[in-house]
Amino acid sequence: MSSNKLTELEMRLNKYRKFQAFRTAKELLLITLALFPYAFAVNRMLVPHSIVTGGLTGLCEIIYFATNKYIPIWLSSFVINMCLLTVAFKVVNWQFCVRTLYGVVSLVMWFKLIPIADEPMLHDPFMASIVSGVLCGIGLGLVFLNNGSSGGTDIVATIVNKYWHVTLGRVLFYCDLIIISSSYFLPNVHNIEIIMFGLCFTFICTMAVDWTMRQGRQSVQFFIFSQKYEEIADAINTRIPRGVTILDGEGWYSKKPIHVITVLARKNESNRIFRLVHEIDPNAFVSQSETIGVFGKGFDQMQK
């Protein structure tokens, strides 16, 4: 291989490494910011109404109320998550543990920085459960979209799923149901309505998570017809960056061969691709369509 080709390969490799580092830094920043509405909703809306959520946060709320508010939520959350991560590190891959550890530290930080309100932000507990469910769901959805995790029952579900044929959703549902129902025995709760508010919160939060992830994972497919297909393909490959496939075709009317660029991308990348194509060839013919699901590198992972 010639020195020029080696230099070009090294430049592309360095560019790819820089892109990966930038994307990782962006994901970690978004994970931190996304966990703010979650902690805010819990400390400002749910805890003042004694509404217990599902997951590890709900368990930490039970500890908080059972100890007469002596053990703060952030402390019990940190300790329990560290214990779960110690087990998970021996069971699942280290990448999952590192991302989860970062999410746990970020969430604990927000729980620590946002004080629990003496008076609820919303005085109607039903409205508080709805609004907090939306905030928490959007926050968690953004965390998952950026390949993060807030820890807690996510770790338990991952460990259980590795050894038993039980879906993650079912494990999380059982954990949430047990934790929320057990809040009935707390002295300051002992109210069926409060449990119903907790279940309502969980339902709305789940729906908000699904909605957020659907919006963030929408993908599109492009077919681009242009005489400048090589220049457009190189630009998409390096400036978006997205993989490109060139298909050989033939115009039925003209009977002339033509090259067609095929691109799969995220929906939020559509405008950038359109602008790039227009910049290189304003006369290009472009077809865009939404796809139901795209699985593979750079998109969603296929489930076993």
mmCIF file of C-alpha atoms in Angstrom:
data_model
loop_
_atom_site.group_PDB
_atom_site.id
_atom_site.type_symbol
_atom_site.label_atom_id
_atom_site.label_comp_id
_atom_site.label_asym_id
_atom_site.label_seq_id
_atom_site.Cartn_x
_atom_site.Cartn_y
_atom_site.Cartn_z
ATOM 1 C CA MET A 1 0.000 0.000 0.000
ATOM 2 C CA SER A 2 1.386 3.423 -0.963
ATOM 3 C CA SER A 3 2.278 6.090 1.572
ATOM 4 C CA ASN A 4 -0.426 8.406 0.161
ATOM 5 C CA LYS A 5 -3.113 5.808 0.757
ATOM 6 C CA LEU A 6 -1.791 5.141 4.261
ATOM 7 C CA THR A 7 -1.867 8.869 5.050
ATOM 8 C CA GLU A 8 -5.425 9.163 3.742
ATOM 9 C CA LEU A 9 -6.479 6.120 5.795
ATOM 10 C CA GLU A 10 -4.891 7.573 8.934
ATOM 11 C CA MET A 11 -6.666 10.901 8.351
ATOM 12 C CA ARG A 12 -10.019 9.168 8.002
ATOM 13 C CA LEU A 13 -9.323 7.093 11.121
ATOM 14 C CA ASN A 14 -8.403 10.189 13.147
ATOM 15 C CA LYS A 15 -11.502 11.976 11.892
ATOM 16 C CA TYR A 16 -13.656 9.013 12.881
ATOM 17 C CA ARG A 17 -12.061 8.921 16.358
ATOM 18 C CA LYS A 18 -12.711 12.636 16.827
ATOM 19 C CA PHE A 19 -16.303 12.146 15.730
ATOM 20 C CA GLN A 20 -16.744 9.257 18.166
ATOM 21 C CA ALA A 21 -15.248 11.298 21.010
ATOM 22 C CA PHE A 22 -17.507 14.252 20.200
ATOM 23 C CA ARG A 23 -20.585 12.020 20.026
ATOM 24 C CA THR A 24 -19.729 10.358 23.347
ATOM 25 C CA ALA A 25 -19.225 13.738 25.026
ATOM 26 C CA LYS A 26 -22.527 14.989 23.611
ATOM 27 C CA GLU A 27 -24.374 11.879 24.799
ATOM 28 C CA LEU A 28 -22.964 12.169 28.322
ATOM 29 C CA LEU A 29 -23.925 15.858 28.502
ATOM 30 C CA LEU A 30 -27.463 15.106 27.316
ATOM 31 C CA ILE A 31 -27.781 12.266 29.847
ATOM 32 C CA THR A 32 -26.873 14.685 32.644
ATOM 33 C CA LEU A 33 -29.344 17.339 31.465
ATOM 34 C CA ALA A 34 -32.116 14.812 30.826
ATOM 35 C CA LEU A 35 -32.014 13.538 34.412
ATOM 36 C CA PHE A 36 -32.722 17.025 35.786
ATOM 37 C CA PRO A 37 -36.515 16.978 35.067
ATOM 38 C CA TYR A 38 -36.688 13.484 36.590
ATOM 39 C CA ALA A 39 -35.123 14.565 39.898
ATOM 40 C CA PHE A 40 -37.078 17.838 39.857
ATOM 41 C CA ALA A 41 -40.416 16.058 39.439
ATOM 42 C CA VAL A 42 -39.657 13.595 42.237
ATOM 43 C CA ASN A 43 -38.402 16.132 44.806
ATOM 44 C CA ARG A 44 -40.822 18.947 43.971
ATOM 45 C CA MET A 45 -44.043 17.137 43.063
ATOM 46 C CA LEU A 46 -44.131 13.509 44.193
ATOM 47 C CA VAL A 47 -42.351 13.362 47.554
ATOM 48 C CA PRO A 48 -44.312 16.308 49.072
ATOM 49 C CA HIS A 49 -47.523 14.387 48.254
ATOM 50 C CA SER A 50 -46.013 11.113 49.597
ATOM 51 C CA ILE A 51 -46.540 9.549 46.148
ATOM 52 C CA VAL A 52 -44.186 6.583 45.750
ATOM 53 C CA THR A 53 -42.956 5.839 42.246
ATOM 54 C CA GLY A 54 -41.764 2.567 40.810
ATOM 55 C CA GLY A 55 -38.181 1.451 40.449
ATOM 56 C CA LEU A 56 -35.293 2.142 42.768
ATOM 57 C CA THR A 57 -36.401 5.751 43.262
ATOM 58 C CA GLY A 58 -39.649 4.460 44.749
ATOM 59 C CA LEU A 59 -37.716 2.137 47.050
ATOM 60 C CA CYS A 60 -35.562 5.074 48.157
ATOM 61 C CA GLU A 61 -38.740 7.063 48.844
ATOM 62 C CA ILE A 62 -40.004 4.237 51.069
ATOM 63 C CA ILE A 63 -36.696 4.273 52.975
ATOM 64 C CA TYR A 64 -36.945 8.064 53.264
ATOM 65 C CA PHE A 65 -40.470 7.948 54.717
ATOM 66 C CA ALA A 66 -39.868 4.828 56.849
ATOM 67 C CA THR A 67 -36.872 6.481 58.567
ATOM 68 C CA ASN A 68 -38.900 9.627 59.209
ATOM 69 C CA LYS A 69 -36.967 11.494 56.499
ATOM 70 C CA TYR A 70 -33.629 10.701 58.157
ATOM 71 C CA ILE A 71 -32.005 8.900 55.194
ATOM 72 C CA PRO A 72 -32.187 11.148 52.119
ATOM 73 C CA ILE A 73 -33.190 9.758 48.744
ATOM 74 C CA TRP A 74 -29.874 10.627 47.105
ATOM 75 C CA LEU A 75 -27.865 8.671 49.687
ATOM 76 C CA SER A 76 -29.899 5.457 49.572
ATOM 77 C CA SER A 77 -30.017 5.681 45.768
ATOM 78 C CA PHE A 78 -26.229 5.916 45.561
ATOM 79 C CA VAL A 79 -25.555 3.074 48.019
ATOM 80 C CA ILE A 80 -28.055 0.614 46.498
ATOM 81 C CA ASN A 81 -26.953 1.396 42.949
ATOM 82 C CA MET A 82 -23.311 0.799 43.856
ATOM 83 C CA CYS A 83 -24.228 -2.602 45.279
ATOM 84 C CA LEU A 84 -26.204 -3.504 42.146
ATOM 85 C CA LEU A 85 -23.420 -2.312 39.855
ATOM 86 C CA THR A 86 -20.887 -4.423 41.738
ATOM 87 C CA VAL A 87 -22.978 -7.496 40.924
ATOM 88 C CA ALA A 88 -23.719 -6.353 37.376
ATOM 89 C CA PHE A 89 -20.035 -5.802 36.590
ATOM 90 C CA LYS A 90 -19.448 -9.547 37.004
ATOM 91 C CA VAL A 91 -22.526 -10.489 34.966
ATOM 92 C CA VAL A 92 -22.992 -8.029 32.092
ATOM 93 C CA ASN A 93 -20.551 -6.131 29.876
ATOM 94 C CA TRP A 94 -18.431 -3.338 31.332
ATOM 95 C CA GLN A 95 -19.721 -0.767 28.803
ATOM 96 C CA PHE A 96 -23.203 -1.063 30.315
ATOM 97 C CA CYS A 97 -21.781 -0.623 33.819
ATOM 98 C CA VAL A 98 -19.739 2.466 32.893
ATOM 99 C CA ARG A 99 -22.688 4.216 31.234
ATOM 100 C CA THR A 100 -24.972 3.239 34.103
ATOM 101 C CA LEU A 101 -22.460 4.475 36.676
ATOM 102 C CA TYR A 102 -22.375 7.854 34.951
ATOM 103 C CA GLY A 103 -26.178 7.999 34.917
ATOM 104 C CA VAL A 104 -26.359 7.060 38.592
ATOM 105 C CA VAL A 105 -23.855 9.750 39.596
ATOM 106 C CA SER A 106 -25.730 12.360 37.541
ATOM 107 C CA LEU A 107 -29.093 11.430 39.065
ATOM 108 C CA VAL A 108 -27.692 11.398 42.602
ATOM 109 C CA MET A 109 -26.169 14.813 41.958
ATOM 110 C CA TRP A 110 -29.553 16.270 40.925
ATOM 111 C CA PHE A 111 -31.310 14.627 43.894
ATOM 112 C CA LYS A 112 -28.696 16.255 46.139
ATOM 113 C CA LEU A 113 -28.836 19.702 44.513
ATOM 114 C CA ILE A 114 -32.644 19.939 44.251
ATOM 115 C CA PRO A 115 -34.066 20.141 47.786
ATOM 116 C CA ILE A 116 -37.314 18.382 48.614
ATOM 117 C CA ALA A 117 -40.084 20.975 48.794
ATOM 118 C CA ASP A 118 -42.032 21.419 52.016
ATOM 119 C CA GLU A 119 -45.074 22.342 49.961
ATOM 120 C CA PRO A 120 -45.823 20.553 46.669
ATOM 121 C CA MET A 121 -45.390 22.572 43.509
ATOM 122 C CA LEU A 122 -48.820 21.343 42.373
ATOM 123 C CA HIS A 123 -51.367 21.045 45.176
ATOM 124 C CA ASP A 124 -53.589 18.568 43.331
ATOM 125 C CA PRO A 125 -51.912 15.125 43.744
ATOM 126 C CA PHE A 126 -53.558 13.752 40.596
ATOM 127 C CA MET A 127 -52.248 16.644 38.505
ATOM 128 C CA ALA A 128 -48.858 16.248 40.179
ATOM 129 C CA SER A 129 -48.712 12.568 39.175
ATOM 130 C CA ILE A 130 -49.613 13.433 35.552
ATOM 131 C CA VAL A 131 -47.140 16.300 35.132
ATOM 132 C CA SER A 132 -44.332 14.460 36.908
ATOM 133 C CA GLY A 133 -45.015 11.358 34.813
ATOM 134 C CA VAL A 134 -44.567 13.380 31.631
ATOM 135 C CA LEU A 135 -41.383 15.070 32.903
ATOM 136 C CA CYS A 136 -39.838 11.835 34.154
ATOM 137 C CA GLY A 137 -40.813 9.938 30.999
ATOM 138 C CA ILE A 138 -39.303 12.509 28.663
ATOM 139 C CA GLY A 139 -36.154 12.657 30.779
ATOM 140 C CA LEU A 140 -35.706 8.883 30.870
ATOM 141 C CA GLY A 141 -36.505 8.614 27.159
ATOM 142 C CA LEU A 142 -33.713 11.055 26.359
ATOM 143 C CA VAL A 143 -31.375 9.083 28.609
ATOM 144 C CA PHE A 144 -32.150 5.839 26.759
ATOM 145 C CA LEU A 145 -31.821 7.552 23.363
ATOM 146 C CA ASN A 146 -28.292 8.564 24.317
ATOM 147 C CA ASN A 147 -27.370 4.993 25.314
ATOM 148 C CA GLY A 148 -27.575 5.775 29.023
ATOM 149 C CA SER A 149 -29.287 4.330 32.069
ATOM 150 C CA SER A 150 -30.373 5.708 35.414
ATOM 151 C CA GLY A 151 -29.550 2.434 37.166
ATOM 152 C CA GLY A 152 -31.892 0.906 39.713
ATOM 153 C CA THR A 153 -34.275 -1.759 38.461
ATOM 154 C CA ASP A 154 -32.732 -1.454 34.971
ATOM 155 C CA ILE A 155 -29.718 -3.284 36.409
ATOM 156 C CA VAL A 156 -31.914 -5.918 38.055
ATOM 157 C CA ALA A 157 -33.870 -6.440 34.827
ATOM 158 C CA THR A 158 -30.664 -6.804 32.790
ATOM 159 C CA ILE A 159 -29.253 -9.408 35.193
ATOM 160 C CA VAL A 160 -32.518 -11.384 35.319
ATOM 161 C CA ASN A 161 -32.867 -11.258 31.525
ATOM 162 C CA LYS A 162 -29.372 -12.724 31.120
ATOM 163 C CA TYR A 163 -30.160 -15.915 33.047
ATOM 164 C CA TRP A 164 -33.917 -16.366 32.658
ATOM 165 C CA HIS A 165 -36.196 -15.986 29.659
ATOM 166 C CA VAL A 166 -38.118 -13.073 31.134
ATOM 167 C CA THR A 167 -38.516 -9.851 29.173
ATOM 168 C CA LEU A 168 -37.080 -6.618 30.553
ATOM 169 C CA GLY A 169 -40.501 -4.982 30.499
ATOM 170 C CA ARG A 170 -42.063 -7.738 32.594
ATOM 171 C CA VAL A 171 -39.301 -7.582 35.223
ATOM 172 C CA LEU A 172 -39.631 -3.796 35.476
ATOM 173 C CA PHE A 173 -43.428 -4.064 35.730
ATOM 174 C CA TYR A 174 -43.258 -6.579 38.598
ATOM 175 C CA CYS A 175 -40.672 -4.473 40.451
ATOM 176 C CA ASP A 176 -42.756 -1.313 40.074
ATOM 177 C CA LEU A 177 -45.941 -3.054 41.205
ATOM 178 C CA ILE A 178 -44.313 -4.505 44.338
ATOM 179 C CA ILE A 179 -42.599 -1.235 45.328
ATOM 180 C CA ILE A 180 -45.645 0.991 44.795
ATOM 181 C CA SER A 181 -48.008 -1.422 46.556
ATOM 182 C CA SER A 182 -45.701 -1.757 49.570
ATOM 183 C CA SER A 183 -46.006 2.001 50.190
ATOM 184 C CA TYR A 184 -49.474 1.280 51.623
ATOM 185 C CA PHE A 185 -47.830 0.106 54.857
ATOM 186 C CA LEU A 186 -46.031 3.409 55.444
ATOM 187 C CA PRO A 187 -47.514 5.386 58.370
ATOM 188 C CA ASN A 188 -47.739 8.629 56.420
ATOM 189 C CA VAL A 189 -49.342 6.956 53.383
ATOM 190 C CA HIS A 190 -51.698 4.103 54.306
ATOM 191 C CA ASN A 191 -54.010 5.339 51.592
ATOM 192 C CA ILE A 192 -55.252 3.494 48.504
ATOM 193 C CA GLU A 193 -55.601 6.781 46.618
ATOM 194 C CA ILE A 194 -51.894 7.536 46.998
ATOM 195 C CA ILE A 195 -51.091 4.099 45.573
ATOM 196 C CA MET A 196 -53.407 4.808 42.634
ATOM 197 C CA PHE A 197 -51.569 8.081 42.021
ATOM 198 C CA GLY A 198 -48.282 6.151 42.006
ATOM 199 C CA LEU A 199 -49.635 3.664 39.465
ATOM 200 C CA CYS A 200 -50.998 6.538 37.379
ATOM 201 C CA PHE A 201 -47.563 8.158 37.420
ATOM 202 C CA THR A 202 -45.916 4.906 36.300
ATOM 203 C CA PHE A 203 -48.386 4.454 33.433
ATOM 204 C CA ILE A 204 -47.940 8.016 32.145
ATOM 205 C CA CYS A 205 -44.161 7.863 32.590
ATOM 206 C CA THR A 206 -44.013 4.656 30.522
ATOM 207 C CA MET A 207 -46.078 6.221 27.754
ATOM 208 C CA ALA A 208 -43.889 9.357 27.776
ATOM 209 C CA VAL A 209 -40.735 7.220 27.535
ATOM 210 C CA ASP A 210 -42.135 5.322 24.539
ATOM 211 C CA TRP A 211 -43.248 8.546 22.828
ATOM 212 C CA THR A 212 -39.874 10.220 23.348
ATOM 213 C CA MET A 213 -37.959 7.234 22.011
ATOM 214 C CA ARG A 214 -40.245 6.917 18.975
ATOM 215 C CA GLN A 215 -39.667 10.574 18.131
ATOM 216 C CA GLY A 216 -35.916 10.306 18.568
ATOM 217 C CA ARG A 217 -35.546 7.035 16.659
ATOM 218 C CA GLN A 218 -37.598 7.851 13.581
ATOM 219 C CA SER A 219 -35.578 6.994 10.500
ATOM 220 C CA VAL A 220 -35.870 7.931 6.836
ATOM 221 C CA GLN A 221 -34.665 6.453 3.564
ATOM 222 C CA PHE A 222 -33.333 8.510 0.665
ATOM 223 C CA PHE A 223 -33.058 7.688 -3.029
ATOM 224 C CA ILE A 224 -30.942 10.349 -4.742
ATOM 225 C CA PHE A 225 -30.603 10.510 -8.549
ATOM 226 C CA SER A 226 -27.791 12.753 -9.753
ATOM 227 C CA GLN A 227 -24.985 12.908 -12.290
ATOM 228 C CA LYS A 228 -22.762 14.106 -9.435
ATOM 229 C CA TYR A 229 -23.447 10.968 -7.400
ATOM 230 C CA GLU A 230 -19.804 10.443 -6.399
ATOM 231 C CA GLU A 231 -19.446 13.945 -4.967
ATOM 232 C CA ILE A 232 -22.779 13.686 -3.123
ATOM 233 C CA ALA A 233 -21.956 10.217 -1.766
ATOM 234 C CA ASP A 234 -18.563 11.369 -0.465
ATOM 235 C CA ALA A 235 -20.132 14.428 1.168
ATOM 236 C CA ILE A 236 -22.855 12.419 2.914
ATOM 237 C CA ASN A 237 -20.303 9.843 4.024
ATOM 238 C CA THR A 238 -17.957 12.402 5.574
ATOM 239 C CA ARG A 239 -20.069 15.405 6.555
ATOM 240 C CA ILE A 240 -23.253 13.851 7.983
ATOM 241 C CA PRO A 241 -21.713 11.157 8.422
ATOM 242 C CA ARG A 242 -23.869 8.293 7.157
ATOM 243 C CA GLY A 243 -23.214 5.151 5.171
ATOM 244 C CA VAL A 244 -24.037 5.310 1.475
ATOM 245 C CA THR A 245 -24.887 2.576 -1.034
ATOM 246 C CA ILE A 246 -24.724 3.082 -4.803
ATOM 247 C CA LEU A 247 -27.248 1.127 -6.865
ATOM 248 C CA ASP A 248 -26.962 0.590 -10.622
ATOM 249 C CA GLY A 249 -30.149 1.459 -12.476
ATOM 250 C CA GLU A 250 -31.478 2.261 -15.931
ATOM 251 C CA GLY A 251 -33.878 4.973 -16.988
ATOM 252 C CA TRP A 252 -36.732 3.177 -18.716
ATOM 253 C CA TYR A 253 -37.588 6.104 -20.966
ATOM 254 C CA SER A 254 -34.060 7.186 -21.832
ATOM 255 C CA LYS A 255 -32.600 3.656 -21.743
ATOM 256 C CA LYS A 256 -29.492 5.178 -20.185
ATOM 257 C CA PRO A 257 -27.648 3.733 -17.150
ATOM 258 C CA ILE A 258 -27.898 5.720 -13.942
ATOM 259 C CA HIS A 259 -26.415 5.480 -10.464
ATOM 260 C CA VAL A 260 -28.794 5.813 -7.486
ATOM 261 C CA ILE A 261 -27.600 6.845 -4.025
ATOM 262 C CA THR A 262 -29.351 5.057 -1.155
ATOM 263 C CA VAL A 263 -29.058 6.480 2.361
ATOM 264 C CA LEU A 264 -30.637 5.493 5.681
ATOM 265 C CA ALA A 265 -30.554 8.280 8.284
ATOM 266 C CA ARG A 266 -32.266 9.656 11.358
ATOM 267 C CA LYS A 267 -35.217 11.929 10.699
ATOM 268 C CA ASN A 268 -33.463 14.858 12.369
ATOM 269 C CA GLU A 269 -30.667 14.511 9.783
ATOM 270 C CA SER A 270 -33.029 14.979 6.819
ATOM 271 C CA ASN A 271 -32.622 18.740 6.474
ATOM 272 C CA ARG A 272 -28.838 18.461 6.513
ATOM 273 C CA ILE A 273 -28.932 15.871 3.717
ATOM 274 C CA PHE A 274 -31.317 17.992 1.635
ATOM 275 C CA ARG A 275 -29.142 21.079 2.038
ATOM 276 C CA LEU A 276 -26.007 19.113 1.177
ATOM 277 C CA VAL A 277 -27.543 17.640 -2.010
ATOM 278 C CA HIS A 278 -28.892 21.037 -3.081
ATOM 279 C CA GLU A 279 -25.481 22.583 -2.487
ATOM 280 C CA ILE A 280 -23.774 20.087 -4.814
ATOM 281 C CA ASP A 281 -26.505 19.496 -7.423
ATOM 282 C CA PRO A 282 -29.645 21.709 -7.301
ATOM 283 C CA ASN A 283 -31.132 19.636 -10.141
ATOM 284 C CA ALA A 284 -30.859 16.312 -8.320
ATOM 285 C CA PHE A 285 -33.990 14.166 -7.990
ATOM 286 C CA VAL A 286 -34.522 13.144 -4.342
ATOM 287 C CA SER A 287 -37.077 10.766 -2.836
ATOM 288 C CA GLN A 288 -37.528 10.522 0.938
ATOM 289 C CA SER A 289 -39.685 8.005 2.815
ATOM 290 C CA GLU A 290 -40.124 7.095 6.473
ATOM 291 C CA THR A 291 -39.050 3.638 7.631
ATOM 292 C CA ILE A 292 -40.737 1.556 10.315
ATOM 293 C CA GLY A 293 -37.504 0.257 11.798
ATOM 294 C CA VAL A 294 -33.787 0.340 11.029
ATOM 295 C CA PHE A 295 -31.480 -2.035 12.880
ATOM 296 C CA GLY A 296 -27.704 -2.175 12.754
ATOM 297 C CA LYS A 297 -24.650 -0.032 13.387
ATOM 298 C CA GLY A 298 -25.603 3.594 13.917
ATOM 299 C CA PHE A 299 -29.277 2.744 14.517
ATOM 300 C CA ASP A 300 -31.220 0.458 16.850
ATOM 301 C CA GLN A 301 -29.801 -2.858 17.975
ATOM 302 C CA MET A 302 -31.603 -6.066 17.055
ATOM 303 C CA GLN A 303 -33.061 -7.867 20.069
ATOM 304 C CA LYS A 304 -32.260 -11.527 20.598
#
